[in-house]
Amino acid sequence: MKRRSLPVAAAFAATAALLLTACGGDDSSSKTSDEIAGADTGTTGKSPSPAATATASVQRPEVKLPEDVTNTFDSWKTGDATKDAVLADASRRIDALAYAITRGDPDEPVLGFYYKDDALLGAADWVQEFVKAKKSMTGETRYFKPNVNVYEEDKATLTYCSFEGEAFVKDRKTGKAEKTPVTDNSYLLYSTRLEKSDKGVWQTAALNSERGNDACTP
């Protein structure tokens, strides 16, 4: 599979700074949220991970994160069955990338289950940057303010925020976390486009992110 470098790849190798574009794609301030159509971000409040609660007929691969890696999803349910299915697979996609990073495997099959097209290339390339730098990840990332727009039967957009102030790059050999201070750049706004596969899985086909966006910062 041919991979394309992410704009942040060189910066990561040089600084080992905050991780997440680790949720899976482009972290470029020049790519704003309106490049992928979506509604305004929603409300906060905590709810269980939809990956654990949503029902689905499709048999999905098991993804178990290490004990020191946690993804928390706040208000990640709407009560609408279709929107909740989108959110469930989006959360599984986020877990899948963390899983591939901690395993150090850019060709981890679970990535292709939840990503496609440019988003898949970007996710695999980002995992490869961790592998080359001999790094992994640790800590907790919180995802909040999701907003879903199902604009066709098999197409949707999703915007959401993340807080990475308690998630860090970790040296793979020593296990030491490279902690960084919390700033506005610890908050990201993600804009994604998803397409429903023939198997019924909502796959992320495009993903942009912007650090320090006012929609996500306190």
mmCIF file of C-alpha atoms in Angstrom:
data_model
loop_
_atom_site.group_PDB
_atom_site.id
_atom_site.type_symbol
_atom_site.label_atom_id
_atom_site.label_comp_id
_atom_site.label_asym_id
_atom_site.label_seq_id
_atom_site.Cartn_x
_atom_site.Cartn_y
_atom_site.Cartn_z
ATOM 1 C CA MET A 1 0.000 0.000 0.000
ATOM 2 C CA LYS A 2 1.450 3.364 -0.978
ATOM 3 C CA ARG A 3 1.430 5.816 1.904
ATOM 4 C CA ARG A 4 1.507 9.581 1.930
ATOM 5 C CA SER A 5 3.300 11.540 4.614
ATOM 6 C CA LEU A 6 1.180 13.545 7.021
ATOM 7 C CA PRO A 7 1.956 17.243 7.424
ATOM 8 C CA VAL A 8 2.812 16.657 11.099
ATOM 9 C CA ALA A 9 5.046 13.652 10.545
ATOM 10 C CA ALA A 10 8.310 15.582 10.508
ATOM 11 C CA ALA A 11 7.254 17.654 13.479
ATOM 12 C CA PHE A 12 6.494 14.505 15.431
ATOM 13 C CA ALA A 13 9.875 12.966 14.689
ATOM 14 C CA ALA A 14 11.628 16.163 15.729
ATOM 15 C CA THR A 15 9.702 17.031 18.895
ATOM 16 C CA ALA A 16 7.687 14.007 20.012
ATOM 17 C CA ALA A 17 5.029 16.531 20.997
ATOM 18 C CA LEU A 18 1.328 15.962 21.691
ATOM 19 C CA LEU A 19 0.108 13.004 19.904
ATOM 20 C CA LEU A 20 -3.060 12.964 18.449
ATOM 21 C CA THR A 21 -3.350 13.383 15.240
ATOM 22 C CA ALA A 22 -3.075 9.977 16.724
ATOM 23 C CA CYS A 23 -6.763 9.698 16.284
ATOM 24 C CA GLY A 24 -6.159 9.351 12.744
ATOM 25 C CA GLY A 25 -5.394 11.820 10.118
ATOM 26 C CA ASP A 26 -4.337 15.225 9.040
ATOM 27 C CA ASP A 27 -3.465 17.769 11.736
ATOM 28 C CA SER A 28 -3.058 20.887 9.670
ATOM 29 C CA SER A 29 -4.238 24.320 10.734
ATOM 30 C CA SER A 30 -4.715 25.161 7.085
ATOM 31 C CA LYS A 31 -7.441 22.537 6.848
ATOM 32 C CA THR A 32 -10.434 23.852 8.707
ATOM 33 C CA SER A 33 -13.590 22.085 9.732
ATOM 34 C CA ASP A 34 -15.708 23.438 6.886
ATOM 35 C CA GLU A 35 -13.701 21.451 4.334
ATOM 36 C CA ILE A 36 -15.860 18.487 5.297
ATOM 37 C CA ALA A 37 -19.475 19.516 5.570
ATOM 38 C CA GLY A 38 -20.969 19.104 9.043
ATOM 39 C CA ALA A 39 -23.187 20.823 11.552
ATOM 40 C CA ASP A 40 -22.101 22.788 14.602
ATOM 41 C CA THR A 41 -20.667 20.837 17.525
ATOM 42 C CA GLY A 42 -23.153 19.605 20.091
ATOM 43 C CA THR A 43 -23.443 19.449 23.853
ATOM 44 C CA THR A 44 -21.199 17.919 26.491
ATOM 45 C CA GLY A 45 -21.861 15.474 29.339
ATOM 46 C CA LYS A 46 -20.588 11.963 29.889
ATOM 47 C CA SER A 47 -21.964 8.757 28.412
ATOM 48 C CA PRO A 48 -20.632 5.213 27.975
ATOM 49 C CA SER A 49 -18.498 4.384 24.988
ATOM 50 C CA PRO A 50 -20.798 3.471 22.085
ATOM 51 C CA ALA A 51 -18.305 0.840 21.042
ATOM 52 C CA ALA A 52 -19.324 -1.005 24.182
ATOM 53 C CA THR A 53 -23.041 -0.269 24.145
ATOM 54 C CA ALA A 54 -24.208 -0.057 20.533
ATOM 55 C CA THR A 55 -25.756 -3.159 19.052
ATOM 56 C CA ALA A 56 -24.697 -4.269 15.598
ATOM 57 C CA SER A 57 -25.255 -7.287 13.371
ATOM 58 C CA VAL A 58 -21.817 -7.058 11.751
ATOM 59 C CA GLN A 59 -19.096 -9.153 13.350
ATOM 60 C CA ARG A 60 -16.349 -6.676 14.152
ATOM 61 C CA PRO A 61 -12.737 -7.423 15.071
ATOM 62 C CA GLU A 62 -11.859 -7.394 18.755
ATOM 63 C CA VAL A 63 -9.765 -4.403 19.763
ATOM 64 C CA LYS A 64 -8.348 -4.381 23.282
ATOM 65 C CA LEU A 65 -6.227 -1.414 24.275
ATOM 66 C CA PRO A 66 -3.403 -1.667 26.821
ATOM 67 C CA GLU A 67 -4.306 -0.803 30.396
ATOM 68 C CA ASP A 68 -2.460 2.505 30.205
ATOM 69 C CA VAL A 69 -4.374 3.744 27.140
ATOM 70 C CA THR A 70 -7.957 5.013 27.507
ATOM 71 C CA ASN A 71 -10.340 6.694 25.098
ATOM 72 C CA THR A 72 -13.338 8.314 26.790
ATOM 73 C CA PHE A 73 -16.404 9.345 24.790
ATOM 74 C CA ASP A 74 -18.665 12.018 26.298
ATOM 75 C CA SER A 75 -22.248 12.428 24.992
ATOM 76 C CA TRP A 76 -21.496 9.934 22.238
ATOM 77 C CA LYS A 77 -25.134 8.847 21.883
ATOM 78 C CA THR A 78 -28.070 10.712 20.380
ATOM 79 C CA GLY A 79 -30.998 8.303 20.656
ATOM 80 C CA ASP A 80 -31.233 8.130 16.861
ATOM 81 C CA ALA A 81 -30.350 4.614 15.692
ATOM 82 C CA THR A 82 -28.579 5.648 12.483
ATOM 83 C CA LYS A 83 -26.586 8.463 14.062
ATOM 84 C CA ASP A 84 -25.614 6.224 16.960
ATOM 85 C CA ALA A 85 -24.369 3.592 14.500
ATOM 86 C CA VAL A 86 -22.136 6.244 12.903
ATOM 87 C CA LEU A 87 -20.841 7.301 16.306
ATOM 88 C CA ALA A 88 -20.225 3.706 17.359
ATOM 89 C CA ASP A 89 -18.070 2.932 14.334
ATOM 90 C CA ALA A 90 -16.282 6.278 14.643
ATOM 91 C CA SER A 91 -15.344 5.434 18.220
ATOM 92 C CA ARG A 92 -14.199 1.996 17.135
ATOM 93 C CA ARG A 93 -12.089 3.669 14.457
ATOM 94 C CA ILE A 94 -10.434 5.842 17.109
ATOM 95 C CA ASP A 95 -9.721 2.761 19.229
ATOM 96 C CA ALA A 96 -8.408 0.936 16.156
ATOM 97 C CA LEU A 97 -5.759 3.557 15.513
ATOM 98 C CA ALA A 98 -4.643 3.564 19.141
ATOM 99 C CA TYR A 99 -4.486 -0.234 18.937
ATOM 100 C CA ALA A 100 -2.290 -0.124 15.826
ATOM 101 C CA ILE A 101 0.012 2.460 17.414
ATOM 102 C CA THR A 102 0.481 0.458 20.606
ATOM 103 C CA ARG A 103 1.135 -2.692 18.586
ATOM 104 C CA GLY A 104 3.529 -0.827 16.321
ATOM 105 C CA ASP A 105 1.889 -2.176 13.184
ATOM 106 C CA PRO A 106 0.940 0.214 10.350
ATOM 107 C CA ASP A 107 -0.510 -2.747 8.444
ATOM 108 C CA GLU A 108 -2.793 -3.813 11.290
ATOM 109 C CA PRO A 109 -5.938 -5.186 9.522
ATOM 110 C CA VAL A 110 -8.329 -3.418 11.888
ATOM 111 C CA LEU A 111 -7.328 -0.101 10.314
ATOM 112 C CA GLY A 112 -8.764 -1.212 6.978
ATOM 113 C CA PHE A 113 -11.955 -2.263 8.715
ATOM 114 C CA TYR A 114 -12.762 1.261 9.916
ATOM 115 C CA TYR A 115 -10.772 3.466 7.520
ATOM 116 C CA LYS A 116 -10.773 3.764 3.740
ATOM 117 C CA ASP A 117 -9.280 5.905 0.974
ATOM 118 C CA ASP A 118 -7.192 8.905 2.069
ATOM 119 C CA ALA A 119 -8.052 8.421 5.722
ATOM 120 C CA LEU A 120 -6.628 4.890 5.640
ATOM 121 C CA LEU A 121 -3.418 6.067 3.983
ATOM 122 C CA GLY A 122 -3.030 8.809 6.567
ATOM 123 C CA ALA A 123 -3.699 6.496 9.512
ATOM 124 C CA ALA A 124 -1.186 3.885 8.330
ATOM 125 C CA ASP A 125 1.411 6.571 7.656
ATOM 126 C CA TRP A 126 0.922 8.039 11.114
ATOM 127 C CA VAL A 127 1.388 4.654 12.771
ATOM 128 C CA GLN A 128 4.582 4.231 10.729
ATOM 129 C CA GLU A 129 5.912 7.504 12.168
ATOM 130 C CA PHE A 130 5.507 6.065 15.666
ATOM 131 C CA VAL A 131 7.277 2.892 14.580
ATOM 132 C CA LYS A 132 10.214 4.779 13.038
ATOM 133 C CA ALA A 133 10.584 6.942 16.142
ATOM 134 C CA LYS A 134 10.328 3.865 18.420
ATOM 135 C CA LYS A 135 7.436 5.455 20.247
ATOM 136 C CA SER A 136 4.027 4.377 21.473
ATOM 137 C CA MET A 137 1.300 6.211 23.392
ATOM 138 C CA THR A 138 -0.098 6.313 26.912
ATOM 139 C CA GLY A 139 -2.745 8.142 28.916
ATOM 140 C CA GLU A 140 -6.346 9.199 28.355
ATOM 141 C CA THR A 141 -7.912 11.102 25.488
ATOM 142 C CA ARG A 142 -11.407 12.532 25.862
ATOM 143 C CA TYR A 143 -13.757 12.941 22.884
ATOM 144 C CA PHE A 144 -16.717 15.290 23.174
ATOM 145 C CA LYS A 145 -19.180 17.535 21.306
ATOM 146 C CA PRO A 146 -19.966 15.040 18.526
ATOM 147 C CA ASN A 147 -22.305 16.215 15.797
ATOM 148 C CA VAL A 148 -23.539 13.808 13.108
ATOM 149 C CA ASN A 149 -25.183 14.628 9.790
ATOM 150 C CA VAL A 150 -26.452 11.623 7.803
ATOM 151 C CA TYR A 151 -27.014 13.313 4.451
ATOM 152 C CA GLU A 152 -27.514 10.179 2.361
ATOM 153 C CA GLU A 153 -28.464 6.631 3.266
ATOM 154 C CA ASP A 154 -24.837 5.528 3.229
ATOM 155 C CA LYS A 155 -22.970 8.809 3.760
ATOM 156 C CA ALA A 156 -22.478 10.981 6.815
ATOM 157 C CA THR A 157 -20.299 13.683 8.283
ATOM 158 C CA LEU A 158 -19.131 13.838 11.880
ATOM 159 C CA THR A 159 -17.423 16.649 13.746
ATOM 160 C CA TYR A 160 -16.133 16.269 17.287
ATOM 161 C CA CYS A 161 -13.572 17.625 19.724
ATOM 162 C CA SER A 162 -10.811 15.923 21.633
ATOM 163 C CA PHE A 163 -8.759 16.802 24.690
ATOM 164 C CA GLU A 164 -5.248 15.331 24.669
ATOM 165 C CA GLY A 165 -3.835 17.020 27.749
ATOM 166 C CA GLU A 166 -3.567 13.669 29.529
ATOM 167 C CA ALA A 167 -2.331 11.652 26.517
ATOM 168 C CA PHE A 168 1.377 11.417 25.800
ATOM 169 C CA VAL A 169 3.968 9.887 23.534
ATOM 170 C CA LYS A 170 5.770 7.011 25.266
ATOM 171 C CA ASP A 171 9.213 5.593 24.577
ATOM 172 C CA ARG A 172 8.655 2.038 23.420
ATOM 173 C CA LYS A 173 11.832 0.694 25.041
ATOM 174 C CA THR A 174 11.830 2.477 28.393
ATOM 175 C CA GLY A 175 8.073 2.968 28.800
ATOM 176 C CA LYS A 176 8.673 6.576 29.873
ATOM 177 C CA ALA A 177 5.972 9.091 28.978
ATOM 178 C CA GLU A 178 7.095 12.353 27.381
ATOM 179 C CA LYS A 179 4.743 14.687 29.208
ATOM 180 C CA THR A 180 3.831 18.091 27.828
ATOM 181 C CA PRO A 181 1.929 21.012 29.377
ATOM 182 C CA VAL A 182 -1.755 21.603 28.686
ATOM 183 C CA THR A 183 -2.388 24.478 26.264
ATOM 184 C CA ASP A 184 -5.092 25.401 23.771
ATOM 185 C CA ASN A 185 -3.311 23.066 21.350
ATOM 186 C CA SER A 186 -4.281 20.180 23.626
ATOM 187 C CA TYR A 187 -7.780 20.592 22.166
ATOM 188 C CA LEU A 188 -8.583 19.512 18.610
ATOM 189 C CA LEU A 189 -11.572 19.863 16.333
ATOM 190 C CA TYR A 190 -12.037 16.917 13.968
ATOM 191 C CA SER A 191 -14.100 16.964 10.771
ATOM 192 C CA THR A 192 -14.716 13.602 9.141
ATOM 193 C CA ARG A 193 -16.678 12.012 6.328
ATOM 194 C CA LEU A 194 -17.928 8.446 6.619
ATOM 195 C CA GLU A 195 -19.354 5.973 4.127
ATOM 196 C CA LYS A 196 -21.278 2.827 4.939
ATOM 197 C CA SER A 197 -19.636 -0.274 3.492
ATOM 198 C CA ASP A 198 -21.371 -3.244 1.890
ATOM 199 C CA LYS A 199 -20.890 -5.031 5.213
ATOM 200 C CA GLY A 200 -22.729 -2.279 7.053
ATOM 201 C CA VAL A 201 -19.678 -0.666 8.675
ATOM 202 C CA TRP A 202 -19.426 3.119 8.762
ATOM 203 C CA GLN A 203 -15.878 3.670 7.505
ATOM 204 C CA THR A 204 -14.046 6.979 7.786
ATOM 205 C CA ALA A 205 -13.021 8.084 4.290
ATOM 206 C CA ALA A 206 -11.719 11.583 5.028
ATOM 207 C CA LEU A 207 -10.483 13.254 8.193
ATOM 208 C CA ASN A 208 -9.174 16.737 8.956
ATOM 209 C CA SER A 209 -8.219 18.223 12.307
ATOM 210 C CA GLU A 210 -7.355 21.616 13.717
ATOM 211 C CA ARG A 211 -5.628 22.289 17.004
ATOM 212 C CA GLY A 212 -6.788 25.058 19.311
ATOM 213 C CA ASN A 213 -10.110 25.652 17.562
ATOM 214 C CA ASP A 214 -12.407 27.890 19.624
ATOM 215 C CA ALA A 215 -15.240 25.350 19.306
ATOM 216 C CA CYS A 216 -13.283 22.955 21.508
ATOM 217 C CA THR A 217 -11.164 25.077 23.869
ATOM 218 C CA PRO A 218 -12.554 26.036 27.299
#
